[in-house]
């Protein structure tokens, strides 16, 4: 949950720097679990009342819109960690192959040492944990 909050609270619209795999995948996991939980609540409310179901859908929609920017930002920072531009995200627009290629990039280990997007997030000392994913030093 710490990584999810770090992305949403501390790096909401931060498209600079690098995000290690753990930060990215923990965000994806908790985002999935929260969305799934909201869907379950909406499904339960749908059996109770139509107006409550609509309210649940509105809340779900607000959540999805609210995490769109941090989701995009953490993907861009993850791509930066692998040495790729954030524009590589658009490769996912190529049907099937583009999505698979993006998934491979997101699963690939980041570059060791600093790159053009910032210092290596894995090489940070424990005191520097708060700086991971923040502004690039370059």
mmCIF file of C-alpha atoms in Angstrom:
data_model
loop_
_atom_site.group_PDB
_atom_site.id
_atom_site.type_symbol
_atom_site.label_atom_id
_atom_site.label_comp_id
_atom_site.label_asym_id
_atom_site.label_seq_id
_atom_site.Cartn_x
_atom_site.Cartn_y
_atom_site.Cartn_z
ATOM 1 C CA UNK A 1 0.000 0.000 0.000
ATOM 2 C CA UNK A 2 2.974 2.294 0.666
ATOM 3 C CA UNK A 3 3.968 2.234 -3.013
ATOM 4 C CA UNK A 4 0.387 2.900 -4.140
ATOM 5 C CA UNK A 5 0.151 5.937 -1.866
ATOM 6 C CA UNK A 6 3.574 7.126 -3.000
ATOM 7 C CA UNK A 7 2.379 7.143 -6.606
ATOM 8 C CA UNK A 8 -1.033 8.717 -5.930
ATOM 9 C CA UNK A 9 -0.122 11.152 -3.162
ATOM 10 C CA UNK A 10 3.531 12.074 -3.686
ATOM 11 C CA UNK A 11 3.964 11.665 -7.452
ATOM 12 C CA UNK A 12 0.440 12.337 -8.744
ATOM 13 C CA UNK A 13 1.477 14.005 -12.005
ATOM 14 C CA UNK A 14 5.232 13.473 -11.889
ATOM 15 C CA UNK A 15 6.438 12.384 -15.310
ATOM 16 C CA UNK A 16 10.146 12.861 -14.532
ATOM 17 C CA UNK A 17 12.575 10.481 -12.913
ATOM 18 C CA UNK A 18 12.426 6.713 -12.745
ATOM 19 C CA UNK A 19 10.117 4.117 -11.177
ATOM 20 C CA UNK A 20 11.420 0.690 -10.271
ATOM 21 C CA UNK A 21 9.419 -2.435 -11.017
ATOM 22 C CA UNK A 22 8.239 -2.779 -7.423
ATOM 23 C CA UNK A 23 6.740 0.724 -7.387
ATOM 24 C CA UNK A 24 4.984 0.137 -10.700
ATOM 25 C CA UNK A 25 3.625 -3.359 -10.036
ATOM 26 C CA UNK A 26 2.527 -2.593 -6.465
ATOM 27 C CA UNK A 27 0.597 0.393 -7.821
ATOM 28 C CA UNK A 28 -0.966 -1.832 -10.503
ATOM 29 C CA UNK A 29 -1.888 -4.475 -7.914
ATOM 30 C CA UNK A 30 -3.531 -2.078 -5.456
ATOM 31 C CA UNK A 31 -5.259 -0.156 -8.245
ATOM 32 C CA UNK A 32 -6.692 -3.461 -9.511
ATOM 33 C CA UNK A 33 -7.831 -4.497 -6.014
ATOM 34 C CA UNK A 34 -9.489 -1.136 -5.329
ATOM 35 C CA UNK A 35 -11.231 -1.172 -8.716
ATOM 36 C CA UNK A 36 -12.356 -4.767 -8.184
ATOM 37 C CA UNK A 37 -13.687 -3.855 -4.733
ATOM 38 C CA UNK A 38 -15.637 -0.942 -6.183
ATOM 39 C CA UNK A 39 -17.098 -3.209 -8.883
ATOM 40 C CA UNK A 40 -18.213 -5.682 -6.208
ATOM 41 C CA UNK A 41 -19.860 -2.867 -4.232
ATOM 42 C CA UNK A 42 -21.627 -1.638 -7.389
ATOM 43 C CA UNK A 43 -22.832 -5.186 -8.146
ATOM 44 C CA UNK A 44 -24.199 -5.580 -4.615
ATOM 45 C CA UNK A 45 -25.863 -2.170 -4.784
ATOM 46 C CA UNK A 46 -27.412 -3.083 -8.145
ATOM 47 C CA UNK A 47 -29.379 -5.845 -6.416
ATOM 48 C CA UNK A 48 -30.591 -3.414 -3.771
ATOM 49 C CA UNK A 49 -31.575 -0.327 -5.677
ATOM 50 C CA UNK A 50 -31.078 1.141 -9.116
ATOM 51 C CA UNK A 51 -30.315 4.594 -7.724
ATOM 52 C CA UNK A 52 -27.669 3.159 -5.365
ATOM 53 C CA UNK A 53 -26.130 1.280 -8.285
ATOM 54 C CA UNK A 54 -25.920 4.517 -10.271
ATOM 55 C CA UNK A 55 -24.297 6.237 -7.288
ATOM 56 C CA UNK A 56 -21.784 3.375 -7.081
ATOM 57 C CA UNK A 57 -21.000 3.702 -10.783
ATOM 58 C CA UNK A 58 -20.463 7.444 -10.366
ATOM 59 C CA UNK A 59 -18.024 6.790 -7.503
ATOM 60 C CA UNK A 60 -16.241 4.160 -9.598
ATOM 61 C CA UNK A 61 -16.037 6.581 -12.536
ATOM 62 C CA UNK A 62 -14.600 9.317 -10.288
ATOM 63 C CA UNK A 63 -11.974 6.876 -8.977
ATOM 64 C CA UNK A 64 -10.971 5.767 -12.489
ATOM 65 C CA UNK A 65 -10.670 9.387 -13.647
ATOM 66 C CA UNK A 66 -8.760 10.245 -10.463
ATOM 67 C CA UNK A 67 -6.079 7.586 -10.971
ATOM 68 C CA UNK A 68 -5.711 8.086 -14.731
ATOM 69 C CA UNK A 69 -2.927 10.699 -14.419
ATOM 70 C CA UNK A 70 -0.897 8.869 -11.730
ATOM 71 C CA UNK A 71 -1.248 5.650 -13.735
ATOM 72 C CA UNK A 72 0.091 7.344 -16.842
ATOM 73 C CA UNK A 73 2.871 9.014 -14.818
ATOM 74 C CA UNK A 74 4.078 5.770 -13.227
ATOM 75 C CA UNK A 75 4.102 4.039 -16.637
ATOM 76 C CA UNK A 76 6.226 6.870 -18.061
ATOM 77 C CA UNK A 77 8.622 6.724 -15.089
ATOM 78 C CA UNK A 78 8.807 2.920 -15.457
ATOM 79 C CA UNK A 79 9.702 3.332 -19.134
ATOM 80 C CA UNK A 80 12.341 5.880 -18.098
ATOM 81 C CA UNK A 81 13.853 3.272 -15.764
ATOM 82 C CA UNK A 82 14.363 0.940 -18.729
ATOM 83 C CA UNK A 83 16.007 3.760 -20.690
ATOM 84 C CA UNK A 84 13.015 4.402 -22.953
ATOM 85 C CA UNK A 85 11.108 7.585 -23.600
ATOM 86 C CA UNK A 86 7.627 7.946 -22.158
ATOM 87 C CA UNK A 87 6.412 8.237 -25.737
ATOM 88 C CA UNK A 88 6.994 4.472 -26.031
ATOM 89 C CA UNK A 89 3.664 4.149 -24.222
ATOM 90 C CA UNK A 90 1.982 4.810 -27.565
ATOM 91 C CA UNK A 91 3.392 1.539 -28.893
ATOM 92 C CA UNK A 92 0.435 -0.049 -27.100
ATOM 93 C CA UNK A 93 -1.809 1.445 -29.799
ATOM 94 C CA UNK A 94 -0.507 -1.189 -32.213
ATOM 95 C CA UNK A 95 -3.001 -4.038 -31.814
ATOM 96 C CA UNK A 96 -1.741 -7.064 -29.866
ATOM 97 C CA UNK A 97 1.982 -6.751 -30.685
ATOM 98 C CA UNK A 98 2.209 -3.230 -29.257
ATOM 99 C CA UNK A 99 0.516 -4.249 -26.016
ATOM 100 C CA UNK A 100 2.785 -7.277 -25.655
ATOM 101 C CA UNK A 101 5.862 -5.151 -26.383
ATOM 102 C CA UNK A 102 4.818 -2.575 -23.762
ATOM 103 C CA UNK A 103 4.241 -5.348 -21.219
ATOM 104 C CA UNK A 104 7.739 -6.695 -21.921
ATOM 105 C CA UNK A 105 9.198 -3.206 -21.422
ATOM 106 C CA UNK A 106 7.308 -2.780 -18.146
ATOM 107 C CA UNK A 107 8.606 -6.148 -16.890
ATOM 108 C CA UNK A 108 12.203 -5.541 -17.958
ATOM 109 C CA UNK A 109 14.721 -4.724 -15.246
ATOM 110 C CA UNK A 110 15.749 -1.081 -15.195
ATOM 111 C CA UNK A 111 19.124 0.170 -16.338
ATOM 112 C CA UNK A 112 21.834 -0.156 -13.715
ATOM 113 C CA UNK A 113 23.223 3.178 -12.595
ATOM 114 C CA UNK A 114 22.035 6.617 -13.620
ATOM 115 C CA UNK A 115 20.608 7.207 -17.076
ATOM 116 C CA UNK A 116 19.347 10.305 -18.874
ATOM 117 C CA UNK A 117 16.144 10.239 -16.785
ATOM 118 C CA UNK A 118 17.737 10.170 -13.342
ATOM 119 C CA UNK A 119 19.585 8.078 -10.781
ATOM 120 C CA UNK A 120 19.028 4.349 -10.397
ATOM 121 C CA UNK A 121 16.125 3.910 -7.937
ATOM 122 C CA UNK A 122 17.531 0.565 -6.766
ATOM 123 C CA UNK A 123 20.884 2.133 -5.874
ATOM 124 C CA UNK A 124 19.269 4.608 -3.483
ATOM 125 C CA UNK A 125 20.187 4.461 0.161
ATOM 126 C CA UNK A 126 17.374 3.949 2.699
ATOM 127 C CA UNK A 127 17.474 7.684 3.530
ATOM 128 C CA UNK A 128 16.784 8.460 -0.116
ATOM 129 C CA UNK A 129 13.565 6.365 -0.327
ATOM 130 C CA UNK A 130 11.513 9.546 -0.299
ATOM 131 C CA UNK A 131 13.348 10.764 -3.433
ATOM 132 C CA UNK A 132 12.648 7.701 -5.591
ATOM 133 C CA UNK A 133 10.455 8.586 -8.538
ATOM 134 C CA UNK A 134 10.849 12.311 -7.986
ATOM 135 C CA UNK A 135 12.680 14.840 -10.105
ATOM 136 C CA UNK A 136 15.641 13.818 -12.203
ATOM 137 C CA UNK A 137 19.066 15.158 -11.243
ATOM 138 C CA UNK A 138 20.044 15.490 -14.910
#
